[in-house]
Coordinates of C-alpha atoms in Angstrom, one line a residue:
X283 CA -27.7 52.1 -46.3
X284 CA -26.3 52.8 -42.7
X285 CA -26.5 50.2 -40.2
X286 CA -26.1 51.0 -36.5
X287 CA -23.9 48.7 -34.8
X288 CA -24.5 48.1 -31.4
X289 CA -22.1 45.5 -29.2
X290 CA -21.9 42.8 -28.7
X291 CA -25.4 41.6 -29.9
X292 CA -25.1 43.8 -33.4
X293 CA -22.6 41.6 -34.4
X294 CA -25.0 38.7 -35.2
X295 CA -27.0 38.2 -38.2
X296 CA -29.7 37.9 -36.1
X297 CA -29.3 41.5 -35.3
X298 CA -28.9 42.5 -39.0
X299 CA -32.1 41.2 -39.7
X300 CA -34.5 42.0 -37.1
X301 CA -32.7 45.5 -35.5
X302 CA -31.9 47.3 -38.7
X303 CA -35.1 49.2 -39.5
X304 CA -34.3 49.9 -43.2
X305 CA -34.4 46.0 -43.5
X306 CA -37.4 45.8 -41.3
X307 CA -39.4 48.0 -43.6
X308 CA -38.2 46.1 -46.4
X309 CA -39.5 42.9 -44.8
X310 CA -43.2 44.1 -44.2
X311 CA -43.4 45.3 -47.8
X312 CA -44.7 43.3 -50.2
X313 CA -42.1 44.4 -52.3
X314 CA -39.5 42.6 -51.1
X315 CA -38.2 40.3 -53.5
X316 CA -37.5 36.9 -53.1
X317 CA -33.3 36.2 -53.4
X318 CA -33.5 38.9 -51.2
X319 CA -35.9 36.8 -48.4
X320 CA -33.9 34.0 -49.2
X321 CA -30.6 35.8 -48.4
X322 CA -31.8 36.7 -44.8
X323 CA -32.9 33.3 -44.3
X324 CA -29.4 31.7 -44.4
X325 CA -28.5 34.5 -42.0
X326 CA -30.8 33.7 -39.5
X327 CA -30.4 29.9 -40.2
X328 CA -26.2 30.2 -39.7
X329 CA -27.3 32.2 -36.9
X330 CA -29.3 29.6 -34.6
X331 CA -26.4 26.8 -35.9
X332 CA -23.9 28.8 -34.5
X333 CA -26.0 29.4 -31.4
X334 CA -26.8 25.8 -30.9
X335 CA -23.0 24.8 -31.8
X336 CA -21.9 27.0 -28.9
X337 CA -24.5 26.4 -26.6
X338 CA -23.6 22.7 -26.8
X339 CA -19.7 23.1 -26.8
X340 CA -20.8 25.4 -23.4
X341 CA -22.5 21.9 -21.9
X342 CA -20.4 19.3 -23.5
X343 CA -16.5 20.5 -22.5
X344 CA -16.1 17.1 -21.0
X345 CA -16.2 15.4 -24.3
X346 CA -13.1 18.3 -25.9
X347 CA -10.7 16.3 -23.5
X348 CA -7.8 14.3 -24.8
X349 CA -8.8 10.5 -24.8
X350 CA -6.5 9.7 -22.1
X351 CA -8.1 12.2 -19.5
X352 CA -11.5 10.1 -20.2
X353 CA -10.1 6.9 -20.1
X354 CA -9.0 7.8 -16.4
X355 CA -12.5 9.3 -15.9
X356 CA -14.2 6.1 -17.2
X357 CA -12.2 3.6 -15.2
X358 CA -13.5 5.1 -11.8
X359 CA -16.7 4.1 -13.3
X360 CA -18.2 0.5 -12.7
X361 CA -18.1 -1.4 -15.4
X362 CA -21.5 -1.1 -16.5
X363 CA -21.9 2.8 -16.5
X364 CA -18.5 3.0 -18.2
X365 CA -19.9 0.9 -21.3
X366 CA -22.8 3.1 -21.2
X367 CA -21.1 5.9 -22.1
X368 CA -20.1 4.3 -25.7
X369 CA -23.9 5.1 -26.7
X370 CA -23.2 8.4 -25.5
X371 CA -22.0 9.9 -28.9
X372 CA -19.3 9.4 -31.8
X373 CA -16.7 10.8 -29.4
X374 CA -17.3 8.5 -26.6
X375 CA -18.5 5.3 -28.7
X376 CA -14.8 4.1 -28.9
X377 CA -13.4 4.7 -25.4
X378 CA -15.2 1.7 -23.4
X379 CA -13.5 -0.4 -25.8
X380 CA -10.0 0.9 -25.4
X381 CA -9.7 1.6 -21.7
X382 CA -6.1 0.5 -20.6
X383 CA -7.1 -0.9 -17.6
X384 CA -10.1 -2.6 -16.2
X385 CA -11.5 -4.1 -12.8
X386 CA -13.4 -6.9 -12.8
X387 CA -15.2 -7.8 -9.3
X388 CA -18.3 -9.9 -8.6
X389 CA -20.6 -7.2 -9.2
X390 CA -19.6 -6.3 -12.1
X391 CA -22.0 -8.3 -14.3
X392 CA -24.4 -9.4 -11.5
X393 CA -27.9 -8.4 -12.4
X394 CA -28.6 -5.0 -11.3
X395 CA -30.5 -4.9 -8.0
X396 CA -31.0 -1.3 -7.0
X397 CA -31.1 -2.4 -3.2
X398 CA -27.3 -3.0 -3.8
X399 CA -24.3 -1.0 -4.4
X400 CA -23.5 -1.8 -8.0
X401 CA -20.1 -1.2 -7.6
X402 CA -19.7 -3.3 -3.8
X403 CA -16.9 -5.3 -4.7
X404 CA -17.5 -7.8 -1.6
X405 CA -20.6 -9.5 -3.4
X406 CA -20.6 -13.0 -4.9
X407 CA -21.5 -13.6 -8.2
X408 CA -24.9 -14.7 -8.2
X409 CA -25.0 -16.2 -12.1
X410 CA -21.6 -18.3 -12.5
X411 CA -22.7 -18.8 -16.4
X412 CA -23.9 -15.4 -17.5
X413 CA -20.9 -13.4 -15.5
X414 CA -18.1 -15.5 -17.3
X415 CA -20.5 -14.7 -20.3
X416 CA -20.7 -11.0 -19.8
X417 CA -16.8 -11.2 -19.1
X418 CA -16.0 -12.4 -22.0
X419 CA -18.4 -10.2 -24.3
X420 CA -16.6 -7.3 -22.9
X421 CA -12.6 -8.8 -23.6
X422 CA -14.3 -9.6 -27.1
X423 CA -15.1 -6.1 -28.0
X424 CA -11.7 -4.6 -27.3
X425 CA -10.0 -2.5 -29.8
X426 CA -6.9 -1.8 -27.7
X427 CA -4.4 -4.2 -25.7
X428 CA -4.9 -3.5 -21.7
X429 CA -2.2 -1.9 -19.7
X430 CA -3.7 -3.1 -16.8
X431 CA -6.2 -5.9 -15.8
X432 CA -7.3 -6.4 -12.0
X433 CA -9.7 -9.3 -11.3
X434 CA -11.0 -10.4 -8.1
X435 CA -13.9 -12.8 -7.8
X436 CA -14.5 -16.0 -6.1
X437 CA -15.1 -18.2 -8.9
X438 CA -11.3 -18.5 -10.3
X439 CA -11.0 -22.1 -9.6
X440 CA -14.2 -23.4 -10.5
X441 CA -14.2 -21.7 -13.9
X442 CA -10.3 -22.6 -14.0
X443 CA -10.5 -23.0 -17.9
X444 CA -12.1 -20.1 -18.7
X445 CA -9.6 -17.9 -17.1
X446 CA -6.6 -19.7 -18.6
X447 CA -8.0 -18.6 -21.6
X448 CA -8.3 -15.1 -20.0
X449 CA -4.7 -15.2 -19.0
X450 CA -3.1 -16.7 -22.2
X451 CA -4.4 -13.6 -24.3
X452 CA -3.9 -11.0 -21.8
X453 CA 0.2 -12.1 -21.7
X454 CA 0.5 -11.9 -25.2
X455 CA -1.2 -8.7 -26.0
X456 CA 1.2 -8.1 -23.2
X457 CA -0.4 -6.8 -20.4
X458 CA 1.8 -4.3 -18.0
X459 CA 0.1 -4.5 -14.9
X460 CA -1.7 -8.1 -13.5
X461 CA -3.4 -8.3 -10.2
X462 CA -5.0 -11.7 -9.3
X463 CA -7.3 -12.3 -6.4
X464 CA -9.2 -15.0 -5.2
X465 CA -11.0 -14.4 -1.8
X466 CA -12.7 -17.1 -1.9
X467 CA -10.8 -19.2 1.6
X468 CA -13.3 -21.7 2.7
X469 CA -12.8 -23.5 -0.6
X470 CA -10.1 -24.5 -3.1
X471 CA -7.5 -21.7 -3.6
X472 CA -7.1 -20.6 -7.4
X473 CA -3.8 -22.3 -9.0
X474 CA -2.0 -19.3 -11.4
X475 CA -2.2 -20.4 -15.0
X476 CA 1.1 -20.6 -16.6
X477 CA 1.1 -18.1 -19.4
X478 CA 1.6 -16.0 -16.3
X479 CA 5.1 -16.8 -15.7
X480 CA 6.1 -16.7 -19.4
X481 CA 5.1 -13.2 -19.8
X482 CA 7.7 -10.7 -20.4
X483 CA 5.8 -7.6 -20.4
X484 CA 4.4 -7.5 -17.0
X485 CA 5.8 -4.9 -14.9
X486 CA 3.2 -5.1 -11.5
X487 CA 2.0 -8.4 -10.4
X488 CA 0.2 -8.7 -7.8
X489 CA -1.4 -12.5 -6.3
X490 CA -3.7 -12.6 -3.4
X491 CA -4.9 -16.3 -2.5
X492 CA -3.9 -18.1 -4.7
X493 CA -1.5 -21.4 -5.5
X494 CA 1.9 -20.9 -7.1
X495 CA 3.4 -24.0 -9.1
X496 CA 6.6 -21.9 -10.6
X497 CA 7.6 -24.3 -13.7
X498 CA 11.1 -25.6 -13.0
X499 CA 12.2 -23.4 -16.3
X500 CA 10.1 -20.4 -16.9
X501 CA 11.3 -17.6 -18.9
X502 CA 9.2 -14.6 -18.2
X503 CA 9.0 -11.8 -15.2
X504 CA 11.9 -10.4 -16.4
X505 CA 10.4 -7.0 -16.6
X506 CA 8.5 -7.3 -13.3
X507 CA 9.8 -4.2 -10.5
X508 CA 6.6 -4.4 -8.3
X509 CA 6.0 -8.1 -7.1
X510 CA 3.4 -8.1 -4.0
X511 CA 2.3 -12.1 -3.0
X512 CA -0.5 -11.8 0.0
X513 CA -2.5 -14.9 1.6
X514 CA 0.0 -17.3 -1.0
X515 CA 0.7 -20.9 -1.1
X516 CA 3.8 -21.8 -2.4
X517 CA 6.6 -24.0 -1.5
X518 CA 10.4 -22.9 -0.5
X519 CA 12.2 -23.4 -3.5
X520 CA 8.9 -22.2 -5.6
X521 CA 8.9 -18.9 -4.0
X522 CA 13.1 -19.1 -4.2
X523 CA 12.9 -19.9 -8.1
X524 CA 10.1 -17.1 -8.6
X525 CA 12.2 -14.0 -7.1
X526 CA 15.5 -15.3 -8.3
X527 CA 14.2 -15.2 -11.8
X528 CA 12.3 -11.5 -11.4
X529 CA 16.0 -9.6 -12.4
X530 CA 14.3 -6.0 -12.0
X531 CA 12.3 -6.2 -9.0
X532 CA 11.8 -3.2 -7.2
X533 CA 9.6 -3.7 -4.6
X534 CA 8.8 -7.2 -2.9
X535 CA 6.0 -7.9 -0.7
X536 CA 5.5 -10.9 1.2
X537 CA 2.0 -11.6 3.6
X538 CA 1.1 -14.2 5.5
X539 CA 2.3 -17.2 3.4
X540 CA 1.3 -20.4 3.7
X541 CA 3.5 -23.2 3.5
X542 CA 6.6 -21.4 3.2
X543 CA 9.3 -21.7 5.9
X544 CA 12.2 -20.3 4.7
X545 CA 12.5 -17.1 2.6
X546 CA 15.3 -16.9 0.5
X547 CA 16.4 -13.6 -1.7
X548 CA 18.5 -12.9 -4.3
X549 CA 17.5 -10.0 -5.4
X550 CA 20.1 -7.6 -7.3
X551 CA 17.9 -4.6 -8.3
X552 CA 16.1 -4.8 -5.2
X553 CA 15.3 -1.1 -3.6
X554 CA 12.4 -2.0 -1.1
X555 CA 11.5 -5.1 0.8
X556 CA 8.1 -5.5 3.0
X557 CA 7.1 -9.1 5.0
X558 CA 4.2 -9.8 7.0
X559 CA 3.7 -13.5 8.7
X560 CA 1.7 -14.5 11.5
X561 CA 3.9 -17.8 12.0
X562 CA 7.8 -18.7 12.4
X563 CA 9.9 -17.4 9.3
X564 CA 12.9 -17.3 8.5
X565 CA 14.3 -14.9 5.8
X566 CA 17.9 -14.6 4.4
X567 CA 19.2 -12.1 2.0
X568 CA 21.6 -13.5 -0.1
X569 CA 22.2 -10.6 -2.7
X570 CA 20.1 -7.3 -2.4
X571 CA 22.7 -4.8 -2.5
X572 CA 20.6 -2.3 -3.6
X573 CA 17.7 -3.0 -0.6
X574 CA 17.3 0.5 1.4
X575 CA 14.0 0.3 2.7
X576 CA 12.5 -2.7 4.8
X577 CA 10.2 -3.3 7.0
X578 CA 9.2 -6.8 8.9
X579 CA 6.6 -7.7 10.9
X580 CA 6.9 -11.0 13.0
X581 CA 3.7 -10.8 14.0
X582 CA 3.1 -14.1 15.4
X583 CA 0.1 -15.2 16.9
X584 CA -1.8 -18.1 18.4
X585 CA -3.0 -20.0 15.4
X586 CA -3.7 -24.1 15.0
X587 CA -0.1 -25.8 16.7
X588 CA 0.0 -23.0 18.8
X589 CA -1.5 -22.1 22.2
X590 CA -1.2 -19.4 24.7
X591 CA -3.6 -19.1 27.8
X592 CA -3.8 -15.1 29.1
X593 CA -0.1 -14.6 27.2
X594 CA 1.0 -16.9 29.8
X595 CA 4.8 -17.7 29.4
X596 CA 4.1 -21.1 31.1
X597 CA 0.9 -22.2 29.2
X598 CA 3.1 -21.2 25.9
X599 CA 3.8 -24.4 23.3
X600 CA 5.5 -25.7 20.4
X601 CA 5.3 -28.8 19.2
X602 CA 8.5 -30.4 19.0
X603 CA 8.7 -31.3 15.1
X604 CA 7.6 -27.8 14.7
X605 CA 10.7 -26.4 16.7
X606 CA 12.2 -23.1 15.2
X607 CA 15.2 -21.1 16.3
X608 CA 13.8 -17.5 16.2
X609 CA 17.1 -15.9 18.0
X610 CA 19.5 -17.6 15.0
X611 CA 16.6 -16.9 12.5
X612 CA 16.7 -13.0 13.3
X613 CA 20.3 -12.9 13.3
X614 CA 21.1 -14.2 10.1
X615 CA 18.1 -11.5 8.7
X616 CA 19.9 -8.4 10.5
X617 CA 22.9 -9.6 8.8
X618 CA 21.9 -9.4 5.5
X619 CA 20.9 -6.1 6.1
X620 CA 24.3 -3.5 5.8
X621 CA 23.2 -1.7 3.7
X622 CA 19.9 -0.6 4.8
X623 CA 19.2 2.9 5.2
X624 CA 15.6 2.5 6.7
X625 CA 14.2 -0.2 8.7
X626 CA 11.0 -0.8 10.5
X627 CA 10.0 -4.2 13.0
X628 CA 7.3 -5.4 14.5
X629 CA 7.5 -8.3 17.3
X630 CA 3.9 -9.4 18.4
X631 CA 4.4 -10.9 22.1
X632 CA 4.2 -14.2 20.8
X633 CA 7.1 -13.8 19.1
X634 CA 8.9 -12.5 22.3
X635 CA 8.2 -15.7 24.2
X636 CA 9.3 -18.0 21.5
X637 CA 12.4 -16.3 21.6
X638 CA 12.8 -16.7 25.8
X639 CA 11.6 -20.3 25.7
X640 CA 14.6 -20.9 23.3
X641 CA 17.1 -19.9 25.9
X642 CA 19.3 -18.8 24.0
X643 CA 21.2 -15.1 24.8
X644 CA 20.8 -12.5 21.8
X645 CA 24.6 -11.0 21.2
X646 CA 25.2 -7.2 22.0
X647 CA 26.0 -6.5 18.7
X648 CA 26.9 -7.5 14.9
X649 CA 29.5 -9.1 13.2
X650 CA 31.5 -6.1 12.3
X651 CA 31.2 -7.1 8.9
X652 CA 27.4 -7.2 9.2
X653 CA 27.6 -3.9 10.4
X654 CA 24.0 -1.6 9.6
X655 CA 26.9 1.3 7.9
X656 CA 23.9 2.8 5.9
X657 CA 21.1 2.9 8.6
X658 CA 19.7 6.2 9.1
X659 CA 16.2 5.5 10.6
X660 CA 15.0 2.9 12.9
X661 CA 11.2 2.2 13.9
X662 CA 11.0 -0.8 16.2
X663 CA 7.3 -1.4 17.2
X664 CA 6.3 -4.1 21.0
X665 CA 4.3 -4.9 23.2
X666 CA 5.5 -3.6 27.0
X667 CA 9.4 -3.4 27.6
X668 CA 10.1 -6.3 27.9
X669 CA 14.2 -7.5 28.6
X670 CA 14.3 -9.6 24.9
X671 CA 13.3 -6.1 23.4
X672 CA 15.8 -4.4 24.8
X673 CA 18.5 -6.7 24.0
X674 CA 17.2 -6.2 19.9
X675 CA 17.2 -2.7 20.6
X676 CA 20.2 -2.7 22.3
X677 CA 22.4 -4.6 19.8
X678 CA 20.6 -2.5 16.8
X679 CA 22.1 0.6 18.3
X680 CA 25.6 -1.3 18.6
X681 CA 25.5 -2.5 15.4
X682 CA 23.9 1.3 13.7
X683 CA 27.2 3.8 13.8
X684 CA 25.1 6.0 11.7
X685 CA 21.8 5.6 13.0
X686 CA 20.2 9.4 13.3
X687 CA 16.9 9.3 14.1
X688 CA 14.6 6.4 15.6
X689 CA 11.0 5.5 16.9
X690 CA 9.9 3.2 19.4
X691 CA 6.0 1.9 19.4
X692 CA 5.5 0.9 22.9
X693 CA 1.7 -1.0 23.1
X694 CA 0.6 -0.6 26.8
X695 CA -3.0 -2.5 26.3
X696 CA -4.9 -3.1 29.2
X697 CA -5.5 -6.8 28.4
X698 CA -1.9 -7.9 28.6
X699 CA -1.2 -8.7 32.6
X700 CA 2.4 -7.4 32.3
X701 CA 4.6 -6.5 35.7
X702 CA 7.9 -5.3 34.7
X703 CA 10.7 -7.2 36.2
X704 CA 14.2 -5.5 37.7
X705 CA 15.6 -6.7 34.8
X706 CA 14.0 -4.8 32.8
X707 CA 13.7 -1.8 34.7
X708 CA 17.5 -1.0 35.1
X709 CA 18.4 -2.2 31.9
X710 CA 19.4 0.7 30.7
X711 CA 21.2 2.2 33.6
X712 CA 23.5 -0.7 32.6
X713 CA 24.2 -0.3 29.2
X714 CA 27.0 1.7 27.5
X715 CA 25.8 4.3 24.9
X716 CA 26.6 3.6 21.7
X717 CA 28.3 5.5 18.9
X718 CA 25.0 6.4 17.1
X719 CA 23.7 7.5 20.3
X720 CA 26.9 9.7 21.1
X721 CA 27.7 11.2 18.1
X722 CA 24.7 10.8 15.4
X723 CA 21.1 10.6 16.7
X724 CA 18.9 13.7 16.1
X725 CA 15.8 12.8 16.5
X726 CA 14.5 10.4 19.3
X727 CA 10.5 9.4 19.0
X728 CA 8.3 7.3 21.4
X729 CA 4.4 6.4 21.0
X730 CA 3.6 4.9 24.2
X731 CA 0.7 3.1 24.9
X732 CA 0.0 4.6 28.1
X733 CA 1.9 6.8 30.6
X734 CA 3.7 4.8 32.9
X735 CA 7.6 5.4 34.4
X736 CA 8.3 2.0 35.7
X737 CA 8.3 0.7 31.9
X738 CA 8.5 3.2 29.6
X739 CA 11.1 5.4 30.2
X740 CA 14.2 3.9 31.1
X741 CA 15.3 4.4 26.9
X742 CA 14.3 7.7 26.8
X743 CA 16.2 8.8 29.8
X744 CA 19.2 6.9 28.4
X745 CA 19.2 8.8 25.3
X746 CA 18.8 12.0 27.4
X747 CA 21.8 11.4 28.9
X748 CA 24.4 9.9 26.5
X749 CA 23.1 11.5 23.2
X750 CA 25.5 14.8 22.9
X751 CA 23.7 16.0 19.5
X752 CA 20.1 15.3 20.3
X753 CA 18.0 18.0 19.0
X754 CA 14.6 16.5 19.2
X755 CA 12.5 14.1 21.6
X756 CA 8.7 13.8 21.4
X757 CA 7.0 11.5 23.7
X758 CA 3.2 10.6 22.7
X759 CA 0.5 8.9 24.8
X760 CA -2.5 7.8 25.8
X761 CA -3.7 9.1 28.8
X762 CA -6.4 6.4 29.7
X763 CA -7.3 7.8 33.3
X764 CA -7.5 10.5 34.7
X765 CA -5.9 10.3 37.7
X766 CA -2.8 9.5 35.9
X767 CA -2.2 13.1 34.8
X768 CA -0.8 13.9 38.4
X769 CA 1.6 10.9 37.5
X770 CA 2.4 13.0 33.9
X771 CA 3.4 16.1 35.5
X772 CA 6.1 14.2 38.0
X773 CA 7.8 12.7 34.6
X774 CA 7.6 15.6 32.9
X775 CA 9.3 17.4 35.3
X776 CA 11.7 15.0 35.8
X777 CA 12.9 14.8 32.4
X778 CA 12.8 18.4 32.0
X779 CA 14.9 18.9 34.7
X780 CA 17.9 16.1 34.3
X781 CA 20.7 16.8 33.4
X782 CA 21.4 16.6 29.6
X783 CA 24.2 15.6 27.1
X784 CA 22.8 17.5 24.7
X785 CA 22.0 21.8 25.6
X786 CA 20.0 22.3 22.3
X787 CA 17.5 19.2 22.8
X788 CA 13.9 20.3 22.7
X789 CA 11.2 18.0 24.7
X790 CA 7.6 17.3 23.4
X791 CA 5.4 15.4 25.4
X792 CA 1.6 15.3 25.0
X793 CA -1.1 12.6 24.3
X794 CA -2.8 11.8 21.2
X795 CA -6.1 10.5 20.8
X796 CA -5.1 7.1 18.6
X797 CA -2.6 4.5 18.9
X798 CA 1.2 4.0 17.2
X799 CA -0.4 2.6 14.0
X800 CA -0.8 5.9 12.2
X801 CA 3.2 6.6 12.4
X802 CA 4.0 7.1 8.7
X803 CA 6.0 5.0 6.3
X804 CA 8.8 5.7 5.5

């Protein structure tokens, strides 16, 4: 019997069967017998498995991924269309159940309503009973320990009990990564539970609004590297206890406490440091030796014992039990800071006038001992150039010997009723350059606000002068109006023609359509 093979299709039994006329024949006769029929029958029926296996391994690759490719697939998920998926088939049915991490928000088990996004995580849970119900189904049915829980929802502190419970089995299954919010401000702030701060597997904690009542001997954080507290209450030696006891922390951020007045840090494994408050601070770095990367805002503003009319210098106050000493506050942080190899400030304007009204004359430089040795890059962000800005600045650059490239935020807005004074605008036709600015700085930077010479470029001309290695300057702005581009031309000829320490320098100026704030991180 010869059988004519044609590829690819005359490989299959399908093509045995129905394209071989010697067989074909054989099947019309009556002759035929029946092991024979029953032979070609399994072909055919192997045949269409086969097909069917392949046409279904063609639709279905998703489901030959390794477990932990869909585990990150299912946690972009919300909750509810992750679970789903465990009624999917055998491969999927255990994979809701051992997801390593899981976010739990207000929506999550609020009863669907398809006006609404299910997964909007600014809703309020509508059923305070059958949420914490639904939450606790779901922790019930897990196979696996989490590597990372994230909860936010506003109803922390009036389920209180619940969530202790919550807390207590997610430290001892021990839990990796724990994030903790409670936006919820116009009522009772959520107090952390203390299983929290006996946990020794946590490696990320992170605690928005919520209380913290550090036990006086706690034995847990130890493994904590990432520590971020925003919107916190917490007293002085609280917040002094907690961070003293976290041995490996990494990373430290600090936002708009509440309570807190002084800021102490002993930190010996600390690599980065980031604090944000909108009232007085102070912060002292008592062992950090590690720290290379920090950034501070002061961002103070006018908030509850303080009032400011039209940013008004005279209508400025402070109540007298509330009186700080910003210049000796900032001090004693710049000292702590030798060996810092980036740093990045932020002075809002209420900071600057607490800082005049004080009286008291910022030094030109450091201690030599308090020296900045290790600082390489400076970002120093203000409103308008004012004389107290450029006294920081000033003794920043006396204190830097390294310093090789820095960046100066300039905000110009047009709400601020600012009139530069002669102070400020021969300060630095006074000042002595500095040996960063002789021998080290590369790269000078400057987002300005707007595009004015009687304030903005006193610095940059400076540099242009005294800076003998300067290879880069790149001057950004707004340009608001547009008769103001006559006035661009004048100072860009200006500065094009001085005459320049440096012969290799190359000068950038052009606007740019957004303020300072998109400068990137270091």
């Amino acid at each position: 019997m010869k059988i004519e093979m044609k590829p690819p299709f005359s490989h299959s039994p399908l093509h045995l069967v129905l394209q071989n006329q010697y067989m074909e024949k054989n099947l019309r006769s009556s002759s035929v017998k029946l092991p024979r029929l029953l032979k070609w029958a399994r072909l055919l029926r192997a045949y269409f498995k086969n097909r069917k296996d392949r046409e279904q391994q063609q639709l279905d690759l998703i489901s030959s991924l390794p477990d932990d490719i869909l585990h990150i697939i299912l946690s972009k998920l919300p909750i509810r269309d992750a679970a789903v998926t465990s009624a999917v088939s055998k491969r999927w049915a255990p994979l809701f159940s051992t997801l390593p991490s899981l976010n739990i928000h207000a929506a999550s088990f609020n009863p669907v309503n398809p006006e609404i996004d299910s997964d909007d995580d600014e809703s309020n849970v509508e059923d305070v009973k059958g949420w914490v119900g639904a939450l606790f189904s779901v922790l019930d049915s897990r196979r696996a320990p989490f590597q990372k829980f994230e909860i936010d929802v506003e109803i922390l502190d009036s389920c209180g009990g619940d969530f202790y419970k919550v807390f207590d089995d997610l430290c001892a299954a021990g839990v990796q990564e724990l994030v903790i919010r409670n936006y919820e401000y116009w009522n009772d702030i959520y107090e952390i539970p203390w299983p929290v701060y006996f946990c020794d597997t946590i490696v990320k904690l992170e605690i928005v609004n919520c209380v913290l009542d550090v036990p006086l001997k706690f034995t847990g954080l130890r493994a904590v590297k990432s520590l971020e507290l925003i919107d916190v209450t917490v007293a002085d030696n609280h917040l002094r206890r907690m961070i003293s006891r976290c041995k490996a922390i990494e990373k430290l951020v600090i936002t708009d406490f509440n309570k807190v007045k002084n800021i102490v840090i002993r930190a010996p494994s600390l690599l980065e440091l980031v604090i944000s408050s909108f009232r007085p601070l102070a912060i002292s770095l008592k062992s950090s030796p590690r720290l290379s990367n920090v950034k501070v805002s002061f961002g103070y503003y006018v908030k509850d014992k303080y009032s400011e009319d039209e940013y008004s210098d005279g209508d400025f106050r402070l109540n007298d039990s509330e009186k700080t000493f910003e210049g000796t506050n900032l001090m004693a942080f710049l000292n702590g800071l030798h060996g810092v190899k980036n740093l990045r400030l932020n002075f809002s304007n209420v900071y600057r006038m607490m800082l005049s009204k004080e009286g008291v004359a910022l030094p030109t430089m450091l201690s030599p001992k308090c020296y900045l040795l290790e600082l390489k890059k400076l970002c120093l962000s203000w409103l308008y150039n004012y004389h107290t800005f450029n006294m920081i600045l000033s003794c920043l650059l006396n204190s830097s010997p390294h310093l090789s490239e820095i960046i100066i935020c300039v905000d110009t807005s047009n709400d601020h009723k600012y009139c530069p004074t002669a102070l400020e605008l021969d300060f630095w036709d006074k000042q002595s350059p500095a040996e960063c600015v002789k021998n080290h700085l590369i790269i000078a930077t400057f987002y300005l606000g707007s595009y004015k010479s009687e304030d903005c470029f006193g610095f940059p001309k400076f540099l242009l002068l005294n800076a003998e290695i300067l290879k880069n300057m790149n001057i950004f702005y707004i340009l608001r109006k547009l008769q103001e581009e006559s006035e661009t031309t004048k100072i860009k000829n200006e500065l094009l023609t001085m005459q320049m320490a440096s012969p290799d320098v190359e000068i950038t100026i052009k606007p740019i359509i957004s303020r300072y704030r998109y400068i990137p991180n270091f």
